[in-house]
Amino acid sequence: AQTVTQSQPEMSVQEAETVTLSCTYDTSESDYYLFWYKQPPSRQMILVIRQEAYKQQNATENRFSVNFQKAAKSFSLKISDSQLGDAAMYFCAYGLGGSNYKLTFGKGTLLTVNP
Amino acid sequence: NAGVTQTPKFQVLKTGQSMTLQCAQDMNHEYMSWYRQDPGMGLRLIHYSVGAGITDQGEVPNGYNVSRSTTEDFPLRLLSAAPSQTSVYFCASSATIAKNIQYFGAGTRLSVL
């Protein structure tokens, strides 16, 4: 079974600084996707960024980028120019290709942004 | 622009009571799923559906039933609520063209006393 591990239960960053959240996963599959979801206090799950395993290029979305190391099974999220609105719980998730109905989630990292 | 709608947002039950958590999506997605979120556990899959009339169990299905009579609706039933079912429940939908992206509802916070 696939597993997703987020080793940092909590992180903090100063406003305007950069922070990196870690995620590792375990799979024997070659066709899969990786995601970072943000969950603010409102509880809504918001997709931050998505990476396809077969693409070597790291995904970016504005201030958010990933460092995808396929051989090491590592998928970290970098948030640049952190803003107060970035404060949230962040979940790393794994999805097997063709299995659109299931994501395997890590336990989450709570990010605090200090003014 | 509703997306995935869950009702109710909050619910308190007594042990042994039954209830149905509603989930509806208006994006014509074929895939729908139910997750529960417990503190320190992330989200875990309860049941899922790959189309109308087709459902299957996820990681933590015990104590829950589902059915899917239409593409739009995927209700989750608790037949006899237990305190261990106190959790936040999320419904999600996806489509083949969505490339594994799941779209989530706002969640239902359920307390079983």
Short mmCIF file of C-alpha atoms in Angstrom, two decimals:
data_model
loop_
_atom_site.label_atom_id
_atom_site.label_comp_id
_atom_site.label_asym_id
_atom_site.label_seq_id
_atom_site.Cartn_x
_atom_site.Cartn_y
_atom_site.Cartn_z
CA ALA A 1 0.00 0.00 0.00
CA GLN A 2 1.09 3.52 -0.70
CA THR A 3 2.06 5.69 2.23
CA VAL A 4 2.69 9.40 2.56
CA THR A 5 4.84 10.84 5.35
CA GLN A 6 5.03 14.43 6.47
CA SER A 7 7.72 14.58 9.12
CA GLN A 8 7.09 18.17 10.26
CA PRO A 9 3.90 18.44 12.35
CA GLU A 10 4.40 22.21 12.67
CA MET A 11 6.43 24.88 10.91
CA SER A 12 6.66 28.62 11.26
CA VAL A 13 7.92 31.34 8.94
CA GLN A 14 8.26 35.10 9.02
CA GLU A 15 6.13 37.09 6.65
CA ALA A 16 7.92 37.63 3.30
CA GLU A 17 10.36 34.78 4.00
CA THR A 18 10.58 31.38 2.30
CA VAL A 19 9.60 28.08 3.88
CA THR A 20 9.84 24.48 2.68
CA LEU A 21 7.48 21.73 3.76
CA SER A 22 8.68 18.14 3.43
CA CYS A 23 6.88 15.08 2.14
CA THR A 24 8.04 11.58 1.30
CA TYR A 25 6.00 8.77 -0.17
CA ASP A 26 6.31 5.10 -0.83
CA THR A 27 5.04 3.41 -3.98
CA SER A 28 6.05 0.76 -6.46
CA GLU A 29 3.91 2.29 -9.20
CA SER A 30 5.19 4.38 -12.09
CA ASP A 31 1.97 6.21 -13.00
CA TYR A 32 0.94 8.49 -10.18
CA TYR A 33 0.30 12.08 -9.18
CA LEU A 34 1.31 14.10 -6.16
CA PHE A 35 -0.54 17.02 -4.63
CA TRP A 36 -0.33 19.65 -1.97
CA TYR A 37 -3.64 20.73 -0.46
CA LYS A 38 -4.11 23.67 1.88
CA GLN A 39 -6.68 23.63 4.67
CA PRO A 40 -7.21 27.03 6.30
CA PRO A 41 -9.27 27.44 9.47
CA SER A 42 -12.38 27.50 7.28
CA ARG A 43 -11.78 23.74 6.83
CA GLN A 44 -12.07 23.93 3.04
CA MET A 45 -9.56 21.73 1.18
CA ILE A 46 -7.87 23.86 -1.48
CA LEU A 47 -5.58 22.44 -4.15
CA VAL A 48 -2.25 24.27 -4.11
CA ILE A 49 -0.20 22.39 -6.67
CA ARG A 50 -0.11 19.13 -8.61
CA GLN A 51 2.79 17.12 -10.04
CA GLU A 52 2.64 14.29 -12.57
CA ALA A 53 5.22 11.59 -11.85
CA TYR A 54 6.23 11.20 -15.47
CA LYS A 55 7.14 14.88 -15.77
CA GLN A 56 10.65 15.74 -14.69
CA GLN A 57 9.96 19.47 -14.56
CA ASN A 58 8.93 20.70 -11.15
CA ALA A 59 5.47 22.25 -10.97
CA THR A 60 5.06 25.90 -10.02
CA GLU A 61 2.02 28.03 -9.20
CA ASN A 62 2.91 31.64 -8.52
CA ARG A 63 4.66 31.69 -5.11
CA PHE A 64 4.34 27.93 -4.69
CA SER A 65 6.77 25.45 -6.20
CA VAL A 66 7.74 21.86 -5.60
CA ASN A 67 10.99 19.95 -5.54
CA PHE A 68 10.08 16.55 -6.96
CA GLN A 69 12.81 13.95 -6.48
CA LYS A 70 11.36 10.79 -8.01
CA ALA A 71 14.22 8.44 -7.16
CA ALA A 72 14.24 9.59 -3.57
CA LYS A 73 10.40 9.61 -3.47
CA SER A 74 10.45 13.11 -2.09
CA PHE A 75 7.99 15.92 -2.85
CA SER A 76 8.61 19.13 -0.93
CA LEU A 77 6.62 22.36 -1.19
CA LYS A 78 8.36 25.72 -1.23
CA ILE A 79 6.39 28.84 -0.39
CA SER A 80 8.15 32.05 -1.35
CA ASP A 81 7.35 35.52 -0.02
CA SER A 82 5.11 34.02 2.66
CA GLN A 83 1.91 35.90 3.41
CA LEU A 84 -0.34 35.86 6.46
CA GLY A 85 -2.99 34.17 4.34
CA ASP A 86 -0.69 31.20 3.81
CA ALA A 87 -1.18 30.15 7.42
CA ALA A 88 -2.97 26.80 7.27
CA MET A 89 -2.62 23.07 7.53
CA TYR A 90 -0.88 21.66 4.46
CA PHE A 91 -1.44 18.10 3.31
CA CYS A 92 0.69 16.15 0.90
CA ALA A 93 -1.29 13.57 -1.07
CA TYR A 94 -0.62 10.72 -3.50
CA GLY A 95 -2.94 9.56 -6.25
CA LEU A 96 -2.48 6.45 -8.37
CA GLY A 97 -2.92 7.03 -12.07
CA GLY A 98 -6.39 6.00 -13.19
CA SER A 99 -7.72 5.89 -9.62
CA ASN A 100 -9.44 9.25 -9.57
CA TYR A 101 -11.54 8.28 -6.57
CA LYS A 102 -8.73 7.89 -4.03
CA LEU A 103 -6.01 10.03 -2.59
CA THR A 104 -3.66 8.90 0.16
CA PHE A 105 -2.88 11.78 2.51
CA GLY A 106 -0.08 12.56 4.89
CA LYS A 107 -0.90 13.69 8.41
CA GLY A 108 -0.33 17.33 7.62
CA THR A 109 1.97 20.20 8.54
CA LEU A 110 0.56 23.19 10.39
CA LEU A 111 2.16 26.36 9.02
CA THR A 112 2.20 29.53 11.09
CA VAL A 113 3.13 32.84 9.46
CA ASN A 114 4.50 35.45 11.85
CA PRO A 115 4.07 39.15 11.00
CA ASN B 1 -20.63 27.79 -9.42
CA ALA B 2 -21.57 25.43 -6.56
CA GLY B 3 -19.05 22.58 -7.11
CA VAL B 4 -19.40 20.02 -4.28
CA THR B 5 -22.07 20.78 -1.69
CA GLN B 6 -22.27 19.03 1.65
CA THR B 7 -25.09 19.26 4.16
CA PRO B 8 -25.31 19.73 7.05
CA LYS B 9 -22.20 21.64 8.10
CA PHE B 10 -22.53 20.60 11.74
CA GLN B 11 -24.40 17.78 13.43
CA VAL B 12 -24.63 16.36 16.95
CA LEU B 13 -25.95 12.85 17.41
CA LYS B 14 -26.54 10.55 20.32
CA THR B 15 -25.02 7.09 20.32
CA GLY B 16 -27.24 4.72 18.35
CA GLN B 17 -28.95 7.37 16.25
CA SER B 18 -28.85 7.21 12.49
CA MET B 19 -28.35 9.96 9.99
CA THR B 20 -27.37 10.69 6.40
CA LEU B 21 -24.71 13.12 5.32
CA GLN B 22 -25.61 14.59 1.97
CA CYS B 23 -23.22 15.29 -0.89
CA ALA B 24 -24.07 16.71 -4.29
CA GLN B 25 -21.91 17.85 -7.17
CA ASP B 26 -22.91 19.78 -10.26
CA MET B 27 -19.80 19.17 -12.39
CA ASN B 28 -20.99 15.88 -13.94
CA HIS B 29 -18.03 14.09 -12.35
CA GLU B 30 -18.13 10.30 -12.51
CA TYR B 31 -16.05 9.72 -9.38
CA MET B 32 -17.14 10.58 -5.86
CA SER B 33 -15.56 9.77 -2.52
CA TRP B 34 -16.08 10.15 1.22
CA TYR B 35 -13.21 10.80 3.61
CA ARG B 36 -13.02 11.34 7.33
CA GLN B 37 -10.50 13.60 9.00
CA ASP B 38 -9.40 12.96 12.55
CA PRO B 39 -6.82 14.98 14.51
CA GLY B 40 -3.31 13.94 13.59
CA MET B 41 -4.53 11.40 11.04
CA GLY B 42 -4.94 13.27 7.78
CA LEU B 43 -7.86 12.23 5.56
CA ARG B 44 -8.83 8.59 5.20
CA LEU B 45 -11.06 7.12 2.51
CA ILE B 46 -14.35 5.63 3.71
CA HIS B 47 -16.22 4.70 0.51
CA TYR B 48 -16.06 5.69 -3.10
CA SER B 49 -18.03 5.46 -6.33
CA VAL B 50 -16.82 5.24 -9.91
CA GLY B 51 -20.22 5.91 -11.39
CA ALA B 52 -23.95 5.73 -10.76
CA GLY B 53 -24.83 2.35 -9.26
CA ILE B 54 -21.21 1.42 -8.50
CA THR B 55 -19.69 1.81 -5.03
CA ASP B 56 -16.86 0.19 -3.12
CA GLN B 57 -15.14 0.30 0.25
CA GLY B 58 -12.15 2.40 1.10
CA GLU B 59 -9.75 2.22 4.01
CA VAL B 60 -12.20 2.71 6.91
CA PRO B 61 -15.69 1.56 5.77
CA ASN B 62 -17.04 -0.02 8.95
CA GLY B 63 -20.18 1.61 10.28
CA TYR B 64 -20.98 3.47 7.05
CA ASN B 65 -23.16 2.74 4.05
CA VAL B 66 -23.32 4.49 0.69
CA SER B 67 -25.33 4.33 -2.49
CA ARG B 68 -25.21 6.25 -5.74
CA SER B 69 -28.44 6.34 -7.68
CA THR B 70 -27.53 9.44 -9.69
CA THR B 71 -24.32 10.99 -10.97
CA GLU B 72 -24.90 14.07 -8.83
CA ASP B 73 -25.57 12.60 -5.38
CA PHE B 74 -23.54 10.39 -3.06
CA PRO B 75 -25.01 10.23 0.47
CA LEU B 76 -23.17 8.68 3.41
CA ARG B 77 -25.31 6.84 5.97
CA LEU B 78 -24.48 6.15 9.59
CA LEU B 79 -26.90 3.41 10.66
CA SER B 80 -26.06 3.42 14.39
CA ALA B 81 -23.74 6.22 15.36
CA ALA B 82 -20.86 5.55 17.74
CA PRO B 83 -18.54 8.01 19.54
CA SER B 84 -15.68 6.69 17.37
CA GLN B 85 -17.45 8.25 14.39
CA THR B 86 -16.95 11.74 15.78
CA SER B 87 -14.97 13.37 12.99
CA VAL B 88 -15.01 15.82 10.12
CA TYR B 89 -16.37 14.29 6.94
CA PHE B 90 -15.43 15.41 3.46
CA CYS B 91 -17.02 14.53 0.16
CA ALA B 92 -14.98 14.87 -3.02
CA SER B 93 -15.55 14.44 -6.73
CA SER B 94 -13.31 13.95 -9.70
CA ALA B 95 -13.40 13.16 -13.40
CA THR B 96 -11.18 11.34 -15.82
CA ILE B 97 -10.37 14.59 -17.54
CA ALA B 98 -9.47 16.15 -14.18
CA LYS B 99 -6.28 14.06 -13.94
CA ASN B 100 -6.72 12.79 -10.40
CA ILE B 101 -7.61 16.20 -9.02
CA GLN B 102 -10.30 15.84 -6.38
CA TYR B 103 -12.61 18.72 -5.60
CA PHE B 104 -13.77 18.83 -2.01
CA GLY B 105 -16.88 20.01 -0.27
CA ALA B 106 -16.68 22.23 2.80
CA GLY B 107 -17.00 19.33 5.20
CA THR B 108 -19.43 18.21 7.91
CA ARG B 109 -18.37 18.27 11.54
CA LEU B 110 -20.10 15.40 13.34
CA SER B 111 -20.11 14.83 17.08
CA VAL B 112 -21.51 11.62 18.54
CA LEU B 113 -22.22 11.80 22.26
#
